[in-house]
Coordinates of C-alpha atoms and ligand atoms in Angstrom, one line a residue:
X9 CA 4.9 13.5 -29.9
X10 CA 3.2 14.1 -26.3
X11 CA 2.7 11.2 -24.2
X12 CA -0.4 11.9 -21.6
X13 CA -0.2 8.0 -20.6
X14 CA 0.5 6.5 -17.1
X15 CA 3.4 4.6 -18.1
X16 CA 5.5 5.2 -19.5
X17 CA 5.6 8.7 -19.3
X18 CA 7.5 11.9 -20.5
X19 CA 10.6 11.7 -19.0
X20 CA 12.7 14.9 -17.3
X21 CA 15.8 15.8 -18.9
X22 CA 18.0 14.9 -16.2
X23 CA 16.8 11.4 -16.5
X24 CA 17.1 11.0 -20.6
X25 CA 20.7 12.5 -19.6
X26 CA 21.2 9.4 -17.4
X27 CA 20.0 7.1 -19.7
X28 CA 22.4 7.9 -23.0
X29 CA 25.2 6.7 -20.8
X30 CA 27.6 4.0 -20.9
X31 CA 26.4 1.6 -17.6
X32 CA 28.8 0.9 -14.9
X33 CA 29.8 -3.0 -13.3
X34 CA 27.8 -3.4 -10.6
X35 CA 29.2 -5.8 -8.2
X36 CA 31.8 -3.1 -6.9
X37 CA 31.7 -0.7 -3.7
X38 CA 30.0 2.6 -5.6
X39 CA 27.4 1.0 -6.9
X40 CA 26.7 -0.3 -3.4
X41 CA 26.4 3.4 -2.4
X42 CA 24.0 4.1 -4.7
X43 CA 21.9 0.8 -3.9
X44 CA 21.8 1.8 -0.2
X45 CA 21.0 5.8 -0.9
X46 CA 18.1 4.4 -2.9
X47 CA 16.6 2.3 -0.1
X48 CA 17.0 5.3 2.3
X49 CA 15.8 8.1 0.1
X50 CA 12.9 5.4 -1.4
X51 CA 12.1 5.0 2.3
X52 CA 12.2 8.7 3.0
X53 CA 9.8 9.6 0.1
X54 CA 7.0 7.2 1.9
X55 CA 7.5 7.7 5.5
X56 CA 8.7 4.4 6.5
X57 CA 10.5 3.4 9.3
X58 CA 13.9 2.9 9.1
X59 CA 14.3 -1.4 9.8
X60 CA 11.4 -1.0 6.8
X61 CA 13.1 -3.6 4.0
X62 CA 13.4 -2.9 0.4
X63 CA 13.3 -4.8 -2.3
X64 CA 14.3 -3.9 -5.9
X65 CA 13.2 -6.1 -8.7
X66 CA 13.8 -6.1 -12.4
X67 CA 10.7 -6.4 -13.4
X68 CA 7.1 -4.6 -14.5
X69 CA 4.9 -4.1 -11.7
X70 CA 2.8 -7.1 -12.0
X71 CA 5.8 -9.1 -11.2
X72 CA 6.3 -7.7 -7.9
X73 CA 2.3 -7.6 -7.2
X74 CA 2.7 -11.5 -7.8
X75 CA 5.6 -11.4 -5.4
X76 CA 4.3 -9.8 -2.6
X77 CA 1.6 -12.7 -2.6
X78 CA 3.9 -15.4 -2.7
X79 CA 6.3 -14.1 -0.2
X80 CA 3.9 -13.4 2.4
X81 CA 0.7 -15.5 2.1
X82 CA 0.3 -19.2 1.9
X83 CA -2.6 -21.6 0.5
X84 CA -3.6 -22.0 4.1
X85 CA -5.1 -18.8 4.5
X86 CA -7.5 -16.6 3.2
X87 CA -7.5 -12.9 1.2
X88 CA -9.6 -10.3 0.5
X89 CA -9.4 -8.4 -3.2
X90 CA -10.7 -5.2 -3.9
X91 CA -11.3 -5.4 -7.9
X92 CA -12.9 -2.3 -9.1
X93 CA -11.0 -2.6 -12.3
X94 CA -8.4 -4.5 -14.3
X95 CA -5.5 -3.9 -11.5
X96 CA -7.7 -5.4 -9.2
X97 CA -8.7 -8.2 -10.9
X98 CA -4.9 -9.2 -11.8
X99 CA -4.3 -9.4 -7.7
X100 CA -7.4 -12.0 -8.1
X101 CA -5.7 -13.7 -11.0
X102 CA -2.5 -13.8 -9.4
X103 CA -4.4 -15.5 -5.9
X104 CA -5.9 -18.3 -8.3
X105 CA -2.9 -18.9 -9.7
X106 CA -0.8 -19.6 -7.1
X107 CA -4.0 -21.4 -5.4
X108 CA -4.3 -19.1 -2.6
X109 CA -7.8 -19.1 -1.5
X110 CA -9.4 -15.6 -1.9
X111 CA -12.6 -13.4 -1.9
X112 CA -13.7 -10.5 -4.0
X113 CA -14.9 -7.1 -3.5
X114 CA -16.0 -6.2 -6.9
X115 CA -16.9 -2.5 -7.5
X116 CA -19.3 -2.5 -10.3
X117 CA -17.5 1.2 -12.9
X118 CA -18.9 4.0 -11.5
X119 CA -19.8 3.3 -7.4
X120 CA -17.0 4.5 -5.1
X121 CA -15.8 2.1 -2.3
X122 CA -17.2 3.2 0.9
X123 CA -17.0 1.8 4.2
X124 CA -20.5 0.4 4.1
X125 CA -19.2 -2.0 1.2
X126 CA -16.1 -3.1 3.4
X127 CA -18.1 -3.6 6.0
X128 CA -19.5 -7.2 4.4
X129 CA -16.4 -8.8 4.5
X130 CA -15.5 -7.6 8.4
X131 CA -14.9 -10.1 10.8
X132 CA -13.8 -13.1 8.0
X133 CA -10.7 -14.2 9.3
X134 CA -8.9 -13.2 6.4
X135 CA -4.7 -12.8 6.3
X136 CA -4.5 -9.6 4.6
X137 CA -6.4 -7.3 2.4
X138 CA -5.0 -6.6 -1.4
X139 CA -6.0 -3.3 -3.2
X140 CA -4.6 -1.2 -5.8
X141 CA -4.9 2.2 -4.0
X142 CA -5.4 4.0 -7.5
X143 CA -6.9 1.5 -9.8
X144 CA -5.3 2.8 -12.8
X145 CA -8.1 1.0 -15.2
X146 CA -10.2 3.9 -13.9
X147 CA -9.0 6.5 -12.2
X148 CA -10.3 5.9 -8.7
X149 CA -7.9 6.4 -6.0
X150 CA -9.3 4.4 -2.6
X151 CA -9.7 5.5 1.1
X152 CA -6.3 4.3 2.4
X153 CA -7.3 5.9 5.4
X154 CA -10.8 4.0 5.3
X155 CA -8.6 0.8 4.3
X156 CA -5.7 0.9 6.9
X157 CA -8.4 1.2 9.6
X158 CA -10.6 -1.7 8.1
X159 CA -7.4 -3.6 8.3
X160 CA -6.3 -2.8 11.6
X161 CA -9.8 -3.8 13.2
X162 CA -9.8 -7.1 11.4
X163 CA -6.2 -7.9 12.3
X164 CA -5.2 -8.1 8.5
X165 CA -1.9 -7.5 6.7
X166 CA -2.4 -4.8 4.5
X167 CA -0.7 -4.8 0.6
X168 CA -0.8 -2.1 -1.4
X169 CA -0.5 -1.9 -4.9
X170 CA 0.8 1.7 -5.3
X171 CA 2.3 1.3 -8.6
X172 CA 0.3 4.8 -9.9
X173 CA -0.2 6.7 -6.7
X174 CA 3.0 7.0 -5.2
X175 CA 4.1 10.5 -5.7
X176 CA 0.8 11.3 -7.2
X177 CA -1.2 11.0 -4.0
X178 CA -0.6 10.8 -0.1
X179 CA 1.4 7.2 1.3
X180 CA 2.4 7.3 4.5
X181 CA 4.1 3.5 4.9
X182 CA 3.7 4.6 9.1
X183 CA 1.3 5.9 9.7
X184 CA -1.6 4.3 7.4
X185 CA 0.6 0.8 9.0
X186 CA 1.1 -0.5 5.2
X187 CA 3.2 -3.9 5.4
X188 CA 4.0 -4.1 1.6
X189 CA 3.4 -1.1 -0.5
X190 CA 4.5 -1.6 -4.5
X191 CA 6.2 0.9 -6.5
X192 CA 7.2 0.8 -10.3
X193 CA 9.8 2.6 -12.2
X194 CA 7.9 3.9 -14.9
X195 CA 4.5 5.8 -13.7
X196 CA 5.3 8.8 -11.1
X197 CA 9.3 8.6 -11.0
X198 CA 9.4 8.8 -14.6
X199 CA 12.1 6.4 -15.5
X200 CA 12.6 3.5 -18.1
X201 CA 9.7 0.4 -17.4
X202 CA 11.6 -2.5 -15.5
X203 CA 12.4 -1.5 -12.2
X204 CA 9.4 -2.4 -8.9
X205 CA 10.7 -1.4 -5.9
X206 CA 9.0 -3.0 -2.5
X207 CA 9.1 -1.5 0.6
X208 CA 8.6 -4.7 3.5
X209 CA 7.4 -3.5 6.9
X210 CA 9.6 -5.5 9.8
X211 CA 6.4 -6.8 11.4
X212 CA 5.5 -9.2 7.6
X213 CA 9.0 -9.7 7.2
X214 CA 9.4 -11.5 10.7
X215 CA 6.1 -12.9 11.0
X216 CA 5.5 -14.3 7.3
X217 CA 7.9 -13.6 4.7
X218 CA 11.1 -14.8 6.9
X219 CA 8.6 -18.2 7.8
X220 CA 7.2 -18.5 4.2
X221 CA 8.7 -20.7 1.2
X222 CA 8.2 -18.6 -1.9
X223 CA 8.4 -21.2 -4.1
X224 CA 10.7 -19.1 -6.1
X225 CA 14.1 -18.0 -7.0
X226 CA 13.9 -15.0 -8.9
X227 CA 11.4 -13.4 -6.9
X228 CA 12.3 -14.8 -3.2
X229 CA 12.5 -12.1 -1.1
X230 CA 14.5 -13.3 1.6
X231 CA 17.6 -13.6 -0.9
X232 CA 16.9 -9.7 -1.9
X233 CA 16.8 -8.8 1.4
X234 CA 19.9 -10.1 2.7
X235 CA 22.1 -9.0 -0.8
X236 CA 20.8 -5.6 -0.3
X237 CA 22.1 -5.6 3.4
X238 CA 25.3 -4.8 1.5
X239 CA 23.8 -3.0 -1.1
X240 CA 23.6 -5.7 -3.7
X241 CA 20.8 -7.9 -5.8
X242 CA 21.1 -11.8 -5.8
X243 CA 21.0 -11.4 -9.9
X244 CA 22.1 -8.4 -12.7
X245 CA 19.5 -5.4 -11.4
X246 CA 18.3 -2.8 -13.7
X247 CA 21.4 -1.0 -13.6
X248 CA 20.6 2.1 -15.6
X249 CA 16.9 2.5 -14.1
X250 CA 18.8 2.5 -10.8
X251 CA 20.7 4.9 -11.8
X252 CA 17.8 7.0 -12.9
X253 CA 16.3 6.5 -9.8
X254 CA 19.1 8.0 -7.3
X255 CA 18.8 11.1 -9.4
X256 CA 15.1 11.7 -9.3
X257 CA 15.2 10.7 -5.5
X258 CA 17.8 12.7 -4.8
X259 CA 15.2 15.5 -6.8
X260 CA 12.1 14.3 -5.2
X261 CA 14.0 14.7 -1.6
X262 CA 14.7 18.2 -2.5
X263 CA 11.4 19.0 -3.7
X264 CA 9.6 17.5 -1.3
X265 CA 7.2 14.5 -2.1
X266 CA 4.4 16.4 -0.8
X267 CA 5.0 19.5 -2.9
X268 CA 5.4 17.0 -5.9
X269 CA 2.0 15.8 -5.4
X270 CA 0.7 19.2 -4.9
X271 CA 2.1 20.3 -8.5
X272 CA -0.1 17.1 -9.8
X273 CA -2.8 17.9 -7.8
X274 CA -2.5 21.1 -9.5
X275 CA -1.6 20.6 -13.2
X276 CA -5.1 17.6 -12.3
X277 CA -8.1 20.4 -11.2
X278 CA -6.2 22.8 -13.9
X279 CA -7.3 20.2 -16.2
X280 CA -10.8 19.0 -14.8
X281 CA -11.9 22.2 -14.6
X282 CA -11.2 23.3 -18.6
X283 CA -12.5 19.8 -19.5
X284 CA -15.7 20.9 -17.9
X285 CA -15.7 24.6 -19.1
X286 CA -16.1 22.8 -22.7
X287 CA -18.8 20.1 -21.5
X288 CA -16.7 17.0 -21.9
X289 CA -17.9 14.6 -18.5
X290 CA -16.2 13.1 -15.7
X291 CA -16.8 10.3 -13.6
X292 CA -17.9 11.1 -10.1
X293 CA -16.1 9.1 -7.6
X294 CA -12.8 10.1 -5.5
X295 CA -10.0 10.8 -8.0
X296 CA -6.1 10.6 -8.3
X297 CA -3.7 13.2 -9.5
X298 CA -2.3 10.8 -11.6
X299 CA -4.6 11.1 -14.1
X300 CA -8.0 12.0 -15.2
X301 CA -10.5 9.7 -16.8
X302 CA -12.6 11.3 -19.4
X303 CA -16.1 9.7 -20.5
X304 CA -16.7 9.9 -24.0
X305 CA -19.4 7.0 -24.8
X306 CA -19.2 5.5 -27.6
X307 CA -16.3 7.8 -29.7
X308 CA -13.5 7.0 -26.9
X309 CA -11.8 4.3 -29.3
X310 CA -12.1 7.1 -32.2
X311 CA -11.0 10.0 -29.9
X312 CA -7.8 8.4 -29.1
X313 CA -7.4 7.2 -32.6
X314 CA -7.5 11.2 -34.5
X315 CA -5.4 12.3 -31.2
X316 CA -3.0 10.2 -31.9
X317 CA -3.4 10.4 -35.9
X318 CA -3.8 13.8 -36.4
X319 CA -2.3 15.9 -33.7
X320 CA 0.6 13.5 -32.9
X321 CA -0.8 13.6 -28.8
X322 CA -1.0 10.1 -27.4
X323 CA -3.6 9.3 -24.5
X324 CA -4.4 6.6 -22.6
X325 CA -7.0 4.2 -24.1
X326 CA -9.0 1.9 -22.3
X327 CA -9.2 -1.8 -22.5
X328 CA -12.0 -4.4 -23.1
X329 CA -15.4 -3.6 -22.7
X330 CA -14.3 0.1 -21.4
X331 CA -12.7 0.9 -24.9
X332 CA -15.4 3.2 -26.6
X333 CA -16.5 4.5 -23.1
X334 CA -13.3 5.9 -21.4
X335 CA -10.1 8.0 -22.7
X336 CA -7.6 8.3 -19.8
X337 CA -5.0 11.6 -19.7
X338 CA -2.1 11.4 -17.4
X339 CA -0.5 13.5 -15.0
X340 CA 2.5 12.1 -14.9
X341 CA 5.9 13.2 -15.6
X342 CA 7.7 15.9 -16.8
X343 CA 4.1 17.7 -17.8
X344 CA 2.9 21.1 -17.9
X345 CA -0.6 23.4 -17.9
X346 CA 0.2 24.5 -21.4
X347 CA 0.1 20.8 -22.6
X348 CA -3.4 20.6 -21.3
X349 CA -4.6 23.8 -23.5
X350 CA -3.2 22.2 -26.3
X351 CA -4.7 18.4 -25.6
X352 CA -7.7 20.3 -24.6
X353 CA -8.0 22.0 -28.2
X354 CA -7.8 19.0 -30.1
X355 CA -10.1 16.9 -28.5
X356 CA -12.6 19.5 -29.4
X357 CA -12.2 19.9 -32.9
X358 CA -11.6 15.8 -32.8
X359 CA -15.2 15.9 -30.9
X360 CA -16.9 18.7 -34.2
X361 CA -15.5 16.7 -36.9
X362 CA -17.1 13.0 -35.7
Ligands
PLP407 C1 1.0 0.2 -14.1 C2 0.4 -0.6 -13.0 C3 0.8 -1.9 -12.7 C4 2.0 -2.5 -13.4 O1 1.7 -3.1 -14.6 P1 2.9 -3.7 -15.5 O2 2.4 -3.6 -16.9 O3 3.2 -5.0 -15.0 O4 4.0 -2.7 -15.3 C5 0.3 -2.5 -11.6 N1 -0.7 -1.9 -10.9 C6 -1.1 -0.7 -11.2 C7 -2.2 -0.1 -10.3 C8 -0.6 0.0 -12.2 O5 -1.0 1.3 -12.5

């Protein structure tokens, strides 16, 4: 079987290595060491500051999206959402939930966000902006240049969602002055699902999260914040994924994050560009290298069925009303060109037999 999902993904050897071990206790000094090497190479791989906080969190990504709300916004201000999928809609979920008054910029499939749409909701007095810089529902990857200046002008807080583009696309926590950027264990990193990791710029954590009740104790940040000072969590963490993850930051920091997003930046237009030779259609807007949405109206259902099925190759479906429209392939993960020939291959004799 060959997994071309976003998550999880195939993982690299080194990792299912890690993974068939015995876990260690975890309230002791070396696993401390480990805790702290994370937050420094985790910070490293995004180009934060130093007195950036870090918060790990066992739990799927949505959990941490939902914390980063609660931490830093109240019911006594106002967000902006940018839903242009089903990512984008949970941050809008997540706001009426917890009763947090909030507005929506909802990209109809197909139209790119442009600066022009932004520009509707500029000057609204809202707290901070919340946008899933690749909404994963459909490939798009956002401006976050476009964004961080949109924010900057309208003196908003900006949270990003970076579950699927972190190490798939360009973050710089500095320079494109992200306050919380979201990270998940099992999308780019490769790892076992359970692990979010949340960077917390020093300006949010002061201003907001330090002066905000949570109104939770699993999720408070405050509490992470301080146990990780000495390189603990206040509750059992995801041992093994952390574990995992000091190896594949220790990989990604002798890589090179950038030259791992160029190799799925790579292994992405290898991949467009056969899927084209053969007539199969992409969507137009800005895409990330995380993966590549395929339209294939109204077989996408079937297609990922007889991949599946027949040729023991699983792809990502899509949900709801996008089910029969859109296949998804990832990029993620221990993946190579060859892997595409062959996926390529049987979606077209899938595509002559229908
Ligand atoms: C995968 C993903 C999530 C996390 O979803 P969970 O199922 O909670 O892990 C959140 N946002 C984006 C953009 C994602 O791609």
């Amino acid at each position: 079987m060959k997994l071309f999902t976003v998550g999880p993904v195939e993982m690299f050897p080194a990792t299912l290595e890690i993974a068939g071990k015995q876990l260690p206790y975890f309230r002791t000094p070396e696993f401390s060491k480990v805790m702290l090497e994370n937050k420094e190479m985790f910070l490293e791989s995004i180009y934060a500051p130093e007195e950036t906080e870090v918060v790990f969190l066992t739990a799927s990504g949505t959990a941490a999206m939902e914390a980063a709300v609660i931490n830093c916004f109240t019911k006594e201000e106002k967000l902006l959402v940018i839903n242009g999928g089903s990512f984008g809609a949970r941050f809008g979920e997540i706001c009426a939930v917890h009763q947090i008054p909030h507005d929506e910029l909802v990209l109809p499939f197909g139209e790119t966000l442009t600066r022009e749409k932004l520009e509707a909701f500029a000057g609204k007095e809202y707290a901070g902006l919340l946008v899933n810089l690749h909404e994963t529902s459909t490939g798009q990857l956002y401006d976050i240049k476009m964004l961080s200046a949109f924010c900057r002008e309208n003196n908003m807080y900006l949270v990003v969602d970076g579950i699927s583009a972190y190490g798939a696309d360009e973050i710089n926590f500095e320079k494109h002055g992200i306050d919380v950027l979201i990270v998940s264990s099992q999308k780019a990193l490769a790892l076992s699902p359970g692990l979010s990791i949340i960077a917390v710029s020093k300006k949010i954590y002061e201003n907001k999260v330090m002066m905000i009740s949570s109104g939770s104790l699993y999720l408070d940040f405050k509490s992470h914040i301080n146990n990780l000072r000495r390189g603990q969590t206040p509750f059992t963490p995801a041992v093994g994924i952390l574990l995992e993850l000091h190896e594949r930051l220790e990989q990604i920091r002798k890589t090179g994050i950038l030259q791992m997003q160029q190799e799925m930046h790579d292994l992405a237009v290898y991949f467009r560009e056969l899927l084209q030779k053969k007539g199969f259609s992409i969507p137009e807007y800005p895409l990330s290298n995380a993966l590549t949405p395929v339209m294939l109206y109204p077989y996408a259902k079937k297609m990922y069925d007889c991949l599946k099925e027949d040729y023991d190759l699983v792809v990502t479906p899509s949900g709801g009303e996008m089910s029969d429209e859109l296949i998804r392939i990832g990029h993620l993960g221990c993946m190579r060109k060859e892997d595409y020939k062959t996926l390529l291959s049987a979606m077209e004799k899938v595509r002559e037999a229908l």
